[in-house]
Amino acid sequence: MGLRFASLGSGSKGNATLVATDETLVLVDCGFGIREAQRRMALLGVDPASIDAMVVTHEHGDHLKGVGSLARRYKMPVYMTAGTWLSGRTGDIPDLHLLTPEQRFAIKDIEIDPVTVPHDAREPVQFLIEAGGARLGFLTDLGFATDHVQKRYRNCNGLVIECNHDVRMLAEGPYPMSLKRRVGGYWGHLANMQAVELLRHLGTDRLEKIVASHLSEKNNRPELAHSALYPLLDGDESRLVIAAQDKGAGWQTLARA
Ligand SMILES: [Zn+2]
Ligand SMILES: [Zn+2]
């Protein structure tokens, strides 16, 4: 029982995560082109033809790039909001399912709750995923943790959480001022310390795995995310994984929540 998940890679150049039970395999986002996605899946021992469905958070290229071509090549069902679909960035999708934020749906034995988040896309959501008694939260691409997010992400035993930037590196870094404002603003991305505050609020006792994700290559460093989150781990570093842009993070297993 429980569930397994693995990042194919995470960061502003592409995000994709596999979620698996014994029966079902779901791909959350695909910000890699089809060949690159196939290569990364092969490294994780996955045949793309065995994926039951894709679920998509929003239309930014780092989450969407390979969605249309994978869907057409493997005839995969794809779930996304109407706003994401209407962005027109996927091309034709043969088996499209429009999801409604805050309405649960299921892909075989995996149950999925799409949660509304503040981000500068048309109708972005993040996902709470339940299967085999485990509860995995995806939470990247949001400017801040709203009250709604703080309520919905209680009781997870695994969390893929955005640690996009270090506030100081962003302020002093190479981005033009307009992009600094966008990334650090209410519809942008979570900083390391925002992730820490949210984790403190949610409580970390029941979290078996925290996967720090969507790290900016220019405005963050894995060591900074690690040292920000380390005090929350009760000294057990094995609970923290930092997902990398090039290698993602290998298979993680969650037991029953
Ligand atoms: Zn993103
Ligand atoms: Zn985004």
mmCIF file of C-alpha atoms and ligand atoms in Angstrom:
data_model
loop_
_atom_site.group_PDB
_atom_site.id
_atom_site.type_symbol
_atom_site.label_atom_id
_atom_site.label_comp_id
_atom_site.label_asym_id
_atom_site.label_seq_id
_atom_site.Cartn_x
_atom_site.Cartn_y
_atom_site.Cartn_z
ATOM 1 C CA MET A 1 0.000 0.000 0.000
ATOM 2 C CA GLY A 2 0.978 3.636 -0.020
ATOM 3 C CA LEU A 3 2.240 5.415 -3.088
ATOM 4 C CA ARG A 4 5.475 6.175 -4.903
ATOM 5 C CA PHE A 5 6.530 9.296 -6.720
ATOM 6 C CA ALA A 6 9.544 10.508 -8.678
ATOM 7 C CA SER A 7 10.535 13.852 -10.177
ATOM 8 C CA LEU A 8 11.869 13.802 -13.743
ATOM 9 C CA GLY A 9 13.375 17.216 -13.093
ATOM 10 C CA SER A 10 12.325 20.453 -11.451
ATOM 11 C CA GLY A 11 13.074 24.123 -12.039
ATOM 12 C CA SER A 12 12.259 26.893 -14.471
ATOM 13 C CA LYS A 13 13.440 24.787 -17.439
ATOM 14 C CA GLY A 14 10.986 21.941 -16.895
ATOM 15 C CA ASN A 15 8.938 20.089 -14.296
ATOM 16 C CA ALA A 16 7.342 16.646 -14.368
ATOM 17 C CA THR A 17 6.560 14.142 -11.626
ATOM 18 C CA LEU A 18 5.359 10.545 -11.775
ATOM 19 C CA VAL A 19 2.933 9.257 -9.128
ATOM 20 C CA ALA A 20 2.367 5.516 -8.911
ATOM 21 C CA THR A 21 0.400 2.869 -7.085
ATOM 22 C CA ASP A 22 0.544 -0.838 -7.893
ATOM 23 C CA GLU A 23 -2.288 -0.273 -10.393
ATOM 24 C CA THR A 24 -1.963 3.255 -11.661
ATOM 25 C CA LEU A 25 0.630 5.647 -13.055
ATOM 26 C CA VAL A 26 -0.058 9.369 -13.386
ATOM 27 C CA LEU A 27 2.213 12.099 -14.745
ATOM 28 C CA VAL A 28 1.850 15.503 -13.098
ATOM 29 C CA ASP A 29 2.874 18.160 -15.668
ATOM 30 C CA CYS A 30 5.390 17.679 -18.443
ATOM 31 C CA GLY A 31 7.635 20.664 -19.016
ATOM 32 C CA PHE A 32 10.126 18.624 -21.038
ATOM 33 C CA GLY A 33 9.891 17.965 -24.761
ATOM 34 C CA ILE A 34 8.827 14.450 -25.693
ATOM 35 C CA ARG A 35 12.318 13.037 -26.350
ATOM 36 C CA GLU A 36 13.728 14.472 -23.165
ATOM 37 C CA ALA A 37 10.698 13.211 -21.213
ATOM 38 C CA GLN A 38 11.147 9.732 -22.701
ATOM 39 C CA ARG A 39 14.840 9.759 -21.785
ATOM 40 C CA ARG A 40 14.171 10.840 -18.218
ATOM 41 C CA MET A 41 11.386 8.294 -17.782
ATOM 42 C CA ALA A 42 13.662 5.520 -19.021
ATOM 43 C CA LEU A 43 16.155 6.468 -16.275
ATOM 44 C CA LEU A 44 13.339 5.936 -13.761
ATOM 45 C CA GLY A 45 12.357 2.598 -15.329
ATOM 46 C CA VAL A 46 9.090 3.857 -16.795
ATOM 47 C CA ASP A 47 7.617 3.181 -20.225
ATOM 48 C CA PRO A 48 5.526 6.238 -21.205
ATOM 49 C CA ALA A 49 2.973 3.886 -22.792
ATOM 50 C CA SER A 50 2.135 2.640 -19.284
ATOM 51 C CA ILE A 51 1.022 6.088 -18.042
ATOM 52 C CA ASP A 52 -2.715 6.129 -17.357
ATOM 53 C CA ALA A 53 -3.196 9.905 -17.477
ATOM 54 C CA MET A 54 -1.540 13.302 -17.267
ATOM 55 C CA VAL A 55 -2.724 16.056 -14.946
ATOM 56 C CA VAL A 56 -1.583 19.612 -15.614
ATOM 57 C CA THR A 57 -1.275 22.472 -13.116
ATOM 58 C CA HIS A 58 -1.107 25.465 -15.503
ATOM 59 C CA GLU A 59 0.009 26.597 -18.942
ATOM 60 C CA HIS A 60 3.529 27.900 -18.269
ATOM 61 C CA GLY A 61 6.011 26.205 -20.575
ATOM 62 C CA ASP A 62 8.029 24.647 -17.759
ATOM 63 C CA HIS A 63 4.923 22.532 -16.972
ATOM 64 C CA LEU A 64 3.329 22.159 -20.380
ATOM 65 C CA LYS A 65 5.988 21.845 -23.054
ATOM 66 C CA GLY A 66 5.636 18.087 -23.671
ATOM 67 C CA VAL A 67 1.979 17.632 -22.702
ATOM 68 C CA GLY A 68 0.442 17.878 -26.174
ATOM 69 C CA SER A 69 3.011 15.736 -27.960
ATOM 70 C CA LEU A 70 2.977 13.004 -25.271
ATOM 71 C CA ALA A 71 -0.823 12.996 -25.265
ATOM 72 C CA ARG A 72 -0.973 12.588 -29.039
ATOM 73 C CA ARG A 73 1.847 10.040 -29.274
ATOM 74 C CA TYR A 74 0.528 7.759 -26.492
ATOM 75 C CA LYS A 75 -3.185 8.695 -26.620
ATOM 76 C CA MET A 76 -3.056 9.660 -22.950
ATOM 77 C CA PRO A 77 -6.049 11.234 -21.246
ATOM 78 C CA VAL A 78 -5.148 14.733 -20.030
ATOM 79 C CA TYR A 79 -6.812 16.618 -17.167
ATOM 80 C CA MET A 80 -6.546 20.413 -16.857
ATOM 81 C CA THR A 81 -8.688 23.433 -16.040
ATOM 82 C CA ALA A 82 -10.631 25.246 -18.756
ATOM 83 C CA GLY A 83 -8.356 28.262 -18.255
ATOM 84 C CA THR A 84 -5.243 26.174 -18.873
ATOM 85 C CA TRP A 85 -6.830 24.612 -21.964
ATOM 86 C CA LEU A 86 -7.972 27.974 -23.324
ATOM 87 C CA SER A 87 -4.408 29.271 -23.228
ATOM 88 C CA GLY A 88 -4.173 27.336 -26.500
ATOM 89 C CA ARG A 89 -0.641 26.181 -25.846
ATOM 90 C CA THR A 90 -0.977 22.407 -26.082
ATOM 91 C CA GLY A 91 -2.200 21.822 -29.616
ATOM 92 C CA ASP A 92 -4.827 19.124 -30.110
ATOM 93 C CA ILE A 93 -5.437 16.742 -27.206
ATOM 94 C CA PRO A 94 -7.374 13.646 -28.304
ATOM 95 C CA ASP A 95 -8.682 12.709 -24.836
ATOM 96 C CA LEU A 96 -9.163 15.967 -22.929
ATOM 97 C CA HIS A 97 -10.890 16.175 -19.533
ATOM 98 C CA LEU A 98 -11.608 19.608 -18.098
ATOM 99 C CA LEU A 99 -11.251 19.577 -14.335
ATOM 100 C CA THR A 100 -12.925 21.964 -11.917
ATOM 101 C CA PRO A 101 -10.821 23.503 -9.135
ATOM 102 C CA GLU A 102 -11.789 22.155 -5.710
ATOM 103 C CA GLN A 103 -13.680 19.183 -7.222
ATOM 104 C CA ARG A 104 -12.182 15.782 -6.596
ATOM 105 C CA PHE A 105 -11.715 13.353 -9.462
ATOM 106 C CA ALA A 106 -10.116 9.942 -9.753
ATOM 107 C CA ILE A 107 -7.783 8.139 -12.108
ATOM 108 C CA LYS A 108 -8.370 4.483 -11.210
ATOM 109 C CA ASP A 109 -7.241 4.134 -7.564
ATOM 110 C CA ILE A 110 -5.627 7.609 -7.375
ATOM 111 C CA GLU A 111 -7.869 10.402 -6.064
ATOM 112 C CA ILE A 112 -6.957 13.967 -6.934
ATOM 113 C CA ASP A 113 -8.082 17.275 -5.443
ATOM 114 C CA PRO A 114 -7.166 20.325 -7.544
ATOM 115 C CA VAL A 115 -6.491 23.291 -5.249
ATOM 116 C CA THR A 116 -6.642 26.933 -6.358
ATOM 117 C CA VAL A 117 -3.391 28.864 -5.888
ATOM 118 C CA PRO A 118 -2.311 32.480 -6.567
ATOM 119 C CA HIS A 119 -0.041 32.441 -9.631
ATOM 120 C CA ASP A 120 0.131 34.468 -12.831
ATOM 121 C CA ALA A 121 -1.557 31.950 -15.116
ATOM 122 C CA ARG A 122 -5.169 31.755 -16.343
ATOM 123 C CA GLU A 123 -6.587 29.162 -13.955
ATOM 124 C CA PRO A 124 -3.723 27.546 -12.064
ATOM 125 C CA VAL A 125 -4.206 24.691 -9.606
ATOM 126 C CA GLN A 126 -1.972 22.463 -7.551
ATOM 127 C CA PHE A 127 -2.862 18.917 -6.543
ATOM 128 C CA LEU A 128 -3.501 16.892 -3.414
ATOM 129 C CA ILE A 129 -3.176 13.236 -4.293
ATOM 130 C CA GLU A 130 -4.511 10.349 -2.222
ATOM 131 C CA ALA A 131 -3.881 6.706 -2.838
ATOM 132 C CA GLY A 132 -3.214 3.605 -0.801
ATOM 133 C CA GLY A 133 -3.906 5.596 2.373
ATOM 134 C CA ALA A 134 -1.089 8.059 1.649
ATOM 135 C CA ARG A 135 -1.579 11.740 0.949
ATOM 136 C CA LEU A 136 0.882 13.626 -1.258
ATOM 137 C CA GLY A 137 0.656 17.396 -1.742
ATOM 138 C CA PHE A 138 2.031 19.219 -4.768
ATOM 139 C CA LEU A 139 2.622 22.877 -4.071
ATOM 140 C CA THR A 140 4.773 24.807 -6.523
ATOM 141 C CA ASP A 141 4.134 27.917 -8.598
ATOM 142 C CA LEU A 142 2.370 30.120 -6.092
ATOM 143 C CA GLY A 143 3.198 33.611 -4.882
ATOM 144 C CA PHE A 144 2.143 33.012 -1.295
ATOM 145 C CA ALA A 145 0.363 30.469 0.869
ATOM 146 C CA THR A 146 -3.226 31.722 1.101
ATOM 147 C CA ASP A 147 -5.463 30.800 4.060
ATOM 148 C CA HIS A 148 -7.082 28.337 1.678
ATOM 149 C CA VAL A 149 -3.745 26.667 0.901
ATOM 150 C CA GLN A 150 -2.866 26.577 4.601
ATOM 151 C CA LYS A 151 -6.122 24.742 5.311
ATOM 152 C CA ARG A 152 -5.995 22.320 2.403
ATOM 153 C CA TYR A 153 -2.425 21.068 2.830
ATOM 154 C CA ARG A 154 -2.824 19.819 6.383
ATOM 155 C CA ASN A 155 -2.537 16.067 6.876
ATOM 156 C CA CYS A 156 -0.190 15.295 3.998
ATOM 157 C CA ASN A 157 2.502 12.717 4.646
ATOM 158 C CA GLY A 158 4.485 13.795 1.609
ATOM 159 C CA LEU A 159 4.932 17.284 0.187
ATOM 160 C CA VAL A 160 6.506 18.523 -3.035
ATOM 161 C CA ILE A 161 7.010 22.148 -2.060
ATOM 162 C CA GLU A 162 8.377 25.101 -3.972
ATOM 163 C CA CYS A 163 11.641 26.638 -2.776
ATOM 164 C CA ASN A 164 12.051 28.911 -5.776
ATOM 165 C CA HIS A 165 14.419 31.559 -4.561
ATOM 166 C CA ASP A 166 16.430 32.952 -1.739
ATOM 167 C CA VAL A 167 15.083 36.463 -1.132
ATOM 168 C CA ARG A 168 18.523 37.999 -0.975
ATOM 169 C CA MET A 169 19.848 36.224 -4.068
ATOM 170 C CA LEU A 170 16.771 37.359 -6.007
ATOM 171 C CA ALA A 171 17.214 40.968 -4.840
ATOM 172 C CA GLU A 172 20.912 41.040 -5.659
ATOM 173 C CA GLY A 173 20.773 38.755 -8.704
ATOM 174 C CA PRO A 174 20.779 39.366 -12.466
ATOM 175 C CA TYR A 175 17.028 39.555 -13.177
ATOM 176 C CA PRO A 176 15.622 42.882 -14.416
ATOM 177 C CA MET A 177 13.521 44.679 -11.806
ATOM 178 C CA SER A 178 10.212 43.767 -13.503
ATOM 179 C CA LEU A 179 11.044 40.052 -13.344
ATOM 180 C CA LYS A 180 12.258 40.335 -9.732
ATOM 181 C CA ARG A 181 8.887 41.881 -8.861
ATOM 182 C CA ARG A 182 7.013 39.159 -10.724
ATOM 183 C CA VAL A 183 8.908 36.253 -9.156
ATOM 184 C CA GLY A 184 8.803 37.705 -5.639
ATOM 185 C CA GLY A 185 5.225 39.010 -5.873
ATOM 186 C CA TYR A 186 1.833 37.634 -4.852
ATOM 187 C CA TRP A 187 1.333 35.797 -8.149
ATOM 188 C CA GLY A 188 4.899 34.577 -8.503
ATOM 189 C CA HIS A 189 6.867 31.922 -6.664
ATOM 190 C CA LEU A 190 7.573 30.829 -3.084
ATOM 191 C CA ALA A 191 10.887 31.788 -1.518
ATOM 192 C CA ASN A 192 12.780 29.371 0.749
ATOM 193 C CA MET A 193 11.587 31.193 3.860
ATOM 194 C CA GLN A 194 7.960 31.213 2.683
ATOM 195 C CA ALA A 195 8.183 27.432 2.329
ATOM 196 C CA VAL A 196 9.640 27.232 5.834
ATOM 197 C CA GLU A 197 6.861 29.403 7.288
ATOM 198 C CA LEU A 198 4.205 27.300 5.614
ATOM 199 C CA LEU A 199 5.804 24.057 6.818
ATOM 200 C CA ARG A 200 5.960 25.444 10.356
ATOM 201 C CA HIS A 201 2.301 26.331 10.118
ATOM 202 C CA LEU A 202 1.311 22.916 8.726
ATOM 203 C CA GLY A 203 3.529 20.996 11.134
ATOM 204 C CA THR A 204 6.136 18.545 9.916
ATOM 205 C CA ASP A 205 5.727 15.633 12.340
ATOM 206 C CA ARG A 206 3.738 13.502 9.941
ATOM 207 C CA LEU A 207 5.738 14.432 6.825
ATOM 208 C CA GLU A 208 7.771 11.412 5.774
ATOM 209 C CA LYS A 209 9.166 13.178 2.719
ATOM 210 C CA ILE A 210 9.598 16.822 1.831
ATOM 211 C CA VAL A 211 10.798 17.382 -1.714
ATOM 212 C CA ALA A 212 12.111 20.927 -2.167
ATOM 213 C CA SER A 213 11.277 21.766 -5.771
ATOM 214 C CA HIS A 214 11.314 24.389 -8.535
ATOM 215 C CA LEU A 215 14.626 25.855 -7.328
ATOM 216 C CA SER A 216 15.760 28.778 -9.479
ATOM 217 C CA GLU A 217 19.188 28.219 -11.010
ATOM 218 C CA LYS A 218 19.959 31.938 -10.814
ATOM 219 C CA ASN A 219 18.317 32.908 -7.535
ATOM 220 C CA ASN A 220 18.787 29.901 -5.273
ATOM 221 C CA ARG A 221 21.217 27.151 -4.388
ATOM 222 C CA PRO A 222 20.452 23.662 -3.099
ATOM 223 C CA GLU A 223 22.547 24.361 0.045
ATOM 224 C CA LEU A 224 20.414 27.402 0.854
ATOM 225 C CA ALA A 225 17.151 25.465 0.533
ATOM 226 C CA HIS A 226 18.665 22.658 2.575
ATOM 227 C CA SER A 227 19.834 24.899 5.411
ATOM 228 C CA ALA A 228 16.467 26.730 5.465
ATOM 229 C CA LEU A 229 14.485 23.493 5.792
ATOM 230 C CA TYR A 230 16.913 21.493 7.925
ATOM 231 C CA PRO A 231 15.717 22.879 11.290
ATOM 232 C CA LEU A 232 12.261 21.384 10.563
ATOM 233 C CA LEU A 233 13.528 17.823 10.225
ATOM 234 C CA ASP A 234 14.315 16.856 13.833
ATOM 235 C CA GLY A 235 17.790 15.952 12.682
ATOM 236 C CA ASP A 236 16.521 13.343 10.200
ATOM 237 C CA GLU A 237 17.948 14.494 6.870
ATOM 238 C CA SER A 238 16.565 11.478 5.038
ATOM 239 C CA ARG A 239 13.149 13.177 5.116
ATOM 240 C CA LEU A 240 14.366 15.982 2.848
ATOM 241 C CA VAL A 241 15.086 15.644 -0.857
ATOM 242 C CA ILE A 242 16.135 18.538 -3.080
ATOM 243 C CA ALA A 243 14.820 18.009 -6.621
ATOM 244 C CA ALA A 244 17.314 19.051 -9.296
ATOM 245 C CA GLN A 245 16.690 20.501 -12.761
ATOM 246 C CA ASP A 246 18.926 17.962 -14.480
ATOM 247 C CA LYS A 247 18.301 14.814 -12.454
ATOM 248 C CA GLY A 248 15.012 15.392 -10.624
ATOM 249 C CA ALA A 249 14.699 13.105 -7.626
ATOM 250 C CA GLY A 250 14.556 9.314 -7.663
ATOM 251 C CA TRP A 251 11.605 7.228 -6.494
ATOM 252 C CA GLN A 252 10.253 8.102 -3.048
ATOM 253 C CA THR A 253 7.801 5.936 -1.152
ATOM 254 C CA LEU A 254 5.048 7.071 1.215
ATOM 255 C CA ALA A 255 3.371 4.681 3.611
ATOM 256 C CA ARG A 256 -0.223 5.137 4.794
ATOM 257 C CA ALA A 257 -0.877 8.579 6.260
HETATM 258 ZN ZN ZN B 1 6.884 26.612 -12.964
HETATM 259 ZN ZN ZN B 2 4.231 28.874 -13.399
#
